[in-house]
């Protein structure tokens, strides 16, 4: 097996796996927490987020490196692999800069019995959960598009 082929086998599936992983939680998990009190929804969200970070960051890093390597070694397909690497890389600052304030607030709520007793906290938690779902769909779309770009480059 040659190195470019190995890089393709890491980069391309990673985009689809990451995008699907994001979509599953946005579609099948978190929306079911909207009708739950914050004392139930925020601890579950905190677990989902922390487990997700252990999966997404290493896989995204691997995909970025593999796409960058392919962009470097295959000049005729450089624009596709470079764009795929950039799209995958964008998910990391998106999480840190855009999503993290809401994530931190949900985790803060989950860890505080004082906040959980506060009137209106359930509505606040739902607001942040809904924002996270929307942002997470967008993050997942970055990965899916990166996967399709990598696949297109590999097949042409």
PDB file of C-alpha atoms in Angstrom:
ATOM      1  CA  UNK A   1       0.000   0.000   0.000  1.00  0.00           C
ATOM      2  CA  UNK A   2       1.429   3.379  -0.932  1.00  0.00           C
ATOM      3  CA  UNK A   3       1.347   6.412   1.345  1.00  0.00           C
ATOM      4  CA  UNK A   4      -1.106   8.545  -0.716  1.00  0.00           C
ATOM      5  CA  UNK A   5      -3.591   5.675  -0.765  1.00  0.00           C
ATOM      6  CA  UNK A   6      -3.241   5.256   3.004  1.00  0.00           C
ATOM      7  CA  UNK A   7      -3.802   8.997   3.442  1.00  0.00           C
ATOM      8  CA  UNK A   8      -6.966   8.775   1.330  1.00  0.00           C
ATOM      9  CA  UNK A   9      -8.183   5.871   3.451  1.00  0.00           C
ATOM     10  CA  UNK A  10      -7.778   8.042   6.546  1.00  0.00           C
ATOM     11  CA  UNK A  11      -8.987  11.373   5.184  1.00  0.00           C
ATOM     12  CA  UNK A  12     -12.069  10.459   3.184  1.00  0.00           C
ATOM     13  CA  UNK A  13     -13.917   8.233   5.667  1.00  0.00           C
ATOM     14  CA  UNK A  14     -13.039  10.641   8.476  1.00  0.00           C
ATOM     15  CA  UNK A  15     -15.099  13.393   6.863  1.00  0.00           C
ATOM     16  CA  UNK A  16     -18.132  11.145   6.565  1.00  0.00           C
ATOM     17  CA  UNK A  17     -17.706   9.649  10.040  1.00  0.00           C
ATOM     18  CA  UNK A  18     -17.272  13.061  11.672  1.00  0.00           C
ATOM     19  CA  UNK A  19     -20.212  14.575   9.812  1.00  0.00           C
ATOM     20  CA  UNK A  20     -22.433  11.617  10.651  1.00  0.00           C
ATOM     21  CA  UNK A  21     -21.312  11.666  14.277  1.00  0.00           C
ATOM     22  CA  UNK A  22     -22.300  15.329  14.536  1.00  0.00           C
ATOM     23  CA  UNK A  23     -25.619  14.775  12.787  1.00  0.00           C
ATOM     24  CA  UNK A  24     -26.606  11.853  14.996  1.00  0.00           C
ATOM     25  CA  UNK A  25     -26.427  13.935  18.161  1.00  0.00           C
ATOM     26  CA  UNK A  26     -28.157  16.897  16.520  1.00  0.00           C
ATOM     27  CA  UNK A  27     -30.974  14.780  15.177  1.00  0.00           C
ATOM     28  CA  UNK A  28     -31.399  11.775  17.451  1.00  0.00           C
ATOM     29  CA  UNK A  29     -30.138  12.733  20.896  1.00  0.00           C
ATOM     30  CA  UNK A  30     -30.161  16.359  21.994  1.00  0.00           C
ATOM     31  CA  UNK A  31     -33.650  17.315  20.688  1.00  0.00           C
ATOM     32  CA  UNK A  32     -35.102  14.658  22.995  1.00  0.00           C
ATOM     33  CA  UNK A  33     -33.721  16.632  25.925  1.00  0.00           C
ATOM     34  CA  UNK A  34     -35.751  19.779  25.157  1.00  0.00           C
ATOM     35  CA  UNK A  35     -38.721  18.568  27.212  1.00  0.00           C
ATOM     36  CA  UNK A  36     -36.599  17.470  30.150  1.00  0.00           C
ATOM     37  CA  UNK A  37     -35.775  19.646  33.146  1.00  0.00           C
ATOM     38  CA  UNK A  38     -32.283  21.151  33.160  1.00  0.00           C
ATOM     39  CA  UNK A  39     -31.372  18.778  35.995  1.00  0.00           C
ATOM     40  CA  UNK A  40     -31.748  15.925  33.475  1.00  0.00           C
ATOM     41  CA  UNK A  41     -30.799  17.542  30.151  1.00  0.00           C
ATOM     42  CA  UNK A  42     -27.610  19.378  31.114  1.00  0.00           C
ATOM     43  CA  UNK A  43     -25.756  16.417  32.711  1.00  0.00           C
ATOM     44  CA  UNK A  44     -26.588  14.274  29.675  1.00  0.00           C
ATOM     45  CA  UNK A  45     -25.406  17.046  27.371  1.00  0.00           C
ATOM     46  CA  UNK A  46     -22.165  17.380  29.369  1.00  0.00           C
ATOM     47  CA  UNK A  47     -21.476  13.652  28.945  1.00  0.00           C
ATOM     48  CA  UNK A  48     -22.269  13.767  25.222  1.00  0.00           C
ATOM     49  CA  UNK A  49     -19.973  16.750  24.751  1.00  0.00           C
ATOM     50  CA  UNK A  50     -17.061  15.305  26.722  1.00  0.00           C
ATOM     51  CA  UNK A  51     -17.246  11.924  24.993  1.00  0.00           C
ATOM     52  CA  UNK A  52     -17.567  13.655  21.625  1.00  0.00           C
ATOM     53  CA  UNK A  53     -14.448  15.708  22.233  1.00  0.00           C
ATOM     54  CA  UNK A  54     -12.487  12.491  22.737  1.00  0.00           C
ATOM     55  CA  UNK A  55     -13.678  11.262  19.343  1.00  0.00           C
ATOM     56  CA  UNK A  56     -13.858  14.360  17.182  1.00  0.00           C
ATOM     57  CA  UNK A  57     -10.560  16.105  17.951  1.00  0.00           C
ATOM     58  CA  UNK A  58      -8.245  13.142  17.177  1.00  0.00           C
ATOM     59  CA  UNK A  59     -10.183  12.115  14.084  1.00  0.00           C
ATOM     60  CA  UNK A  60     -10.357  15.693  12.792  1.00  0.00           C
ATOM     61  CA  UNK A  61      -6.620  16.122  13.392  1.00  0.00           C
ATOM     62  CA  UNK A  62      -5.893  12.917  11.473  1.00  0.00           C
ATOM     63  CA  UNK A  63      -8.116  14.033   8.585  1.00  0.00           C
ATOM     64  CA  UNK A  64      -6.491  17.472   8.456  1.00  0.00           C
ATOM     65  CA  UNK A  65      -2.993  15.968   8.310  1.00  0.00           C
ATOM     66  CA  UNK A  66      -4.018  13.392   5.703  1.00  0.00           C
ATOM     67  CA  UNK A  67      -5.739  15.985   3.479  1.00  0.00           C
ATOM     68  CA  UNK A  68      -2.765  18.333   3.811  1.00  0.00           C
ATOM     69  CA  UNK A  69      -0.387  15.535   2.852  1.00  0.00           C
ATOM     70  CA  UNK A  70      -2.536  14.715  -0.183  1.00  0.00           C
ATOM     71  CA  UNK A  71      -2.654  18.381  -1.190  1.00  0.00           C
ATOM     72  CA  UNK A  72       1.137  18.506  -0.995  1.00  0.00           C
ATOM     73  CA  UNK A  73       1.783  15.281  -2.899  1.00  0.00           C
ATOM     74  CA  UNK A  74      -0.924  15.587  -5.562  1.00  0.00           C
ATOM     75  CA  UNK A  75      -0.640  19.039  -7.167  1.00  0.00           C
ATOM     76  CA  UNK A  76      -3.359  18.379  -9.753  1.00  0.00           C
ATOM     77  CA  UNK A  77      -5.900  17.810  -6.962  1.00  0.00           C
ATOM     78  CA  UNK A  78      -4.448  20.308  -4.522  1.00  0.00           C
ATOM     79  CA  UNK A  79      -7.452  22.641  -4.461  1.00  0.00           C
ATOM     80  CA  UNK A  80      -9.807  19.818  -3.423  1.00  0.00           C
ATOM     81  CA  UNK A  81      -7.597  18.380  -0.712  1.00  0.00           C
ATOM     82  CA  UNK A  82      -6.615  21.821   0.586  1.00  0.00           C
ATOM     83  CA  UNK A  83     -10.241  22.876   0.806  1.00  0.00           C
ATOM     84  CA  UNK A  84     -11.104  19.614   2.568  1.00  0.00           C
ATOM     85  CA  UNK A  85      -8.307  20.192   5.084  1.00  0.00           C
ATOM     86  CA  UNK A  86      -9.453  23.776   5.694  1.00  0.00           C
ATOM     87  CA  UNK A  87     -13.109  22.770   6.129  1.00  0.00           C
ATOM     88  CA  UNK A  88     -12.135  20.089   8.625  1.00  0.00           C
ATOM     89  CA  UNK A  89      -9.812  22.480  10.446  1.00  0.00           C
ATOM     90  CA  UNK A  90     -12.549  25.128  10.645  1.00  0.00           C
ATOM     91  CA  UNK A  91     -14.578  22.851  12.893  1.00  0.00           C
ATOM     92  CA  UNK A  92     -12.010  23.240  15.677  1.00  0.00           C
ATOM     93  CA  UNK A  93     -12.140  27.053  16.041  1.00  0.00           C
ATOM     94  CA  UNK A  94     -15.893  26.934  15.369  1.00  0.00           C
ATOM     95  CA  UNK A  95     -16.221  24.747  18.437  1.00  0.00           C
ATOM     96  CA  UNK A  96     -13.805  26.802  20.537  1.00  0.00           C
ATOM     97  CA  UNK A  97     -14.943  30.288  19.589  1.00  0.00           C
ATOM     98  CA  UNK A  98     -18.597  30.034  18.574  1.00  0.00           C
ATOM     99  CA  UNK A  99     -19.996  26.994  20.332  1.00  0.00           C
ATOM    100  CA  UNK A 100     -17.948  26.949  23.532  1.00  0.00           C
ATOM    101  CA  UNK A 101     -19.752  29.760  25.409  1.00  0.00           C
ATOM    102  CA  UNK A 102     -23.068  27.889  25.180  1.00  0.00           C
ATOM    103  CA  UNK A 103     -21.385  24.575  25.926  1.00  0.00           C
ATOM    104  CA  UNK A 104     -19.703  26.053  28.976  1.00  0.00           C
ATOM    105  CA  UNK A 105     -22.988  27.489  30.221  1.00  0.00           C
ATOM    106  CA  UNK A 106     -24.755  24.133  29.868  1.00  0.00           C
ATOM    107  CA  UNK A 107     -21.935  22.392  31.732  1.00  0.00           C
ATOM    108  CA  UNK A 108     -21.977  25.125  34.390  1.00  0.00           C
ATOM    109  CA  UNK A 109     -25.726  24.584  34.868  1.00  0.00           C
ATOM    110  CA  UNK A 110     -25.224  20.823  35.128  1.00  0.00           C
ATOM    111  CA  UNK A 111     -22.649  21.263  37.901  1.00  0.00           C
ATOM    112  CA  UNK A 112     -24.556  23.774  40.038  1.00  0.00           C
ATOM    113  CA  UNK A 113     -27.489  22.880  42.265  1.00  0.00           C
ATOM    114  CA  UNK A 114     -27.927  26.626  42.830  1.00  0.00           C
ATOM    115  CA  UNK A 115     -28.377  27.277  39.107  1.00  0.00           C
ATOM    116  CA  UNK A 116     -30.621  24.231  38.709  1.00  0.00           C
ATOM    117  CA  UNK A 117     -32.950  25.706  41.363  1.00  0.00           C
ATOM    118  CA  UNK A 118     -33.084  29.089  39.622  1.00  0.00           C
ATOM    119  CA  UNK A 119     -36.443  29.995  38.024  1.00  0.00           C
ATOM    120  CA  UNK A 120     -36.323  29.919  34.238  1.00  0.00           C
ATOM    121  CA  UNK A 121     -33.252  27.692  34.080  1.00  0.00           C
ATOM    122  CA  UNK A 122     -35.107  25.020  32.089  1.00  0.00           C
ATOM    123  CA  UNK A 123     -35.933  27.554  29.351  1.00  0.00           C
ATOM    124  CA  UNK A 124     -32.346  28.831  29.366  1.00  0.00           C
ATOM    125  CA  UNK A 125     -31.010  25.281  28.999  1.00  0.00           C
ATOM    126  CA  UNK A 126     -33.370  24.599  26.086  1.00  0.00           C
ATOM    127  CA  UNK A 127     -32.241  27.824  24.397  1.00  0.00           C
ATOM    128  CA  UNK A 128     -28.595  26.733  24.615  1.00  0.00           C
ATOM    129  CA  UNK A 129     -29.390  23.151  23.578  1.00  0.00           C
ATOM    130  CA  UNK A 130     -31.244  24.365  20.477  1.00  0.00           C
ATOM    131  CA  UNK A 131     -28.375  26.711  19.592  1.00  0.00           C
ATOM    132  CA  UNK A 132     -25.910  23.843  19.999  1.00  0.00           C
ATOM    133  CA  UNK A 133     -27.970  21.600  17.692  1.00  0.00           C
ATOM    134  CA  UNK A 134     -27.997  24.239  14.944  1.00  0.00           C
ATOM    135  CA  UNK A 135     -24.279  24.934  15.325  1.00  0.00           C
ATOM    136  CA  UNK A 136     -23.501  21.231  15.431  1.00  0.00           C
ATOM    137  CA  UNK A 137     -25.401  20.616  12.183  1.00  0.00           C
ATOM    138  CA  UNK A 138     -23.263  23.312  10.583  1.00  0.00           C
ATOM    139  CA  UNK A 139     -20.081  21.782  12.033  1.00  0.00           C
ATOM    140  CA  UNK A 140     -21.134  18.386  10.685  1.00  0.00           C
ATOM    141  CA  UNK A 141     -21.772  19.869   7.249  1.00  0.00           C
ATOM    142  CA  UNK A 142     -18.165  21.085   7.136  1.00  0.00           C
ATOM    143  CA  UNK A 143     -16.992  17.512   7.656  1.00  0.00           C
ATOM    144  CA  UNK A 144     -19.416  16.006   5.142  1.00  0.00           C
ATOM    145  CA  UNK A 145     -18.375  18.493   2.452  1.00  0.00           C
ATOM    146  CA  UNK A 146     -14.712  17.743   3.231  1.00  0.00           C
ATOM    147  CA  UNK A 147     -15.457  14.043   2.806  1.00  0.00           C
ATOM    148  CA  UNK A 148     -17.129  14.607  -0.562  1.00  0.00           C
ATOM    149  CA  UNK A 149     -14.273  16.815  -1.750  1.00  0.00           C
ATOM    150  CA  UNK A 150     -11.745  14.168  -0.788  1.00  0.00           C
ATOM    151  CA  UNK A 151     -13.799  11.465  -2.458  1.00  0.00           C
ATOM    152  CA  UNK A 152     -14.199  13.523  -5.640  1.00  0.00           C
ATOM    153  CA  UNK A 153     -10.466  14.194  -5.752  1.00  0.00           C
ATOM    154  CA  UNK A 154      -9.682  10.518  -5.261  1.00  0.00           C
ATOM    155  CA  UNK A 155     -12.058   9.432  -8.024  1.00  0.00           C
ATOM    156  CA  UNK A 156     -10.968  11.975 -10.657  1.00  0.00           C
TER     157      UNK A 156
END
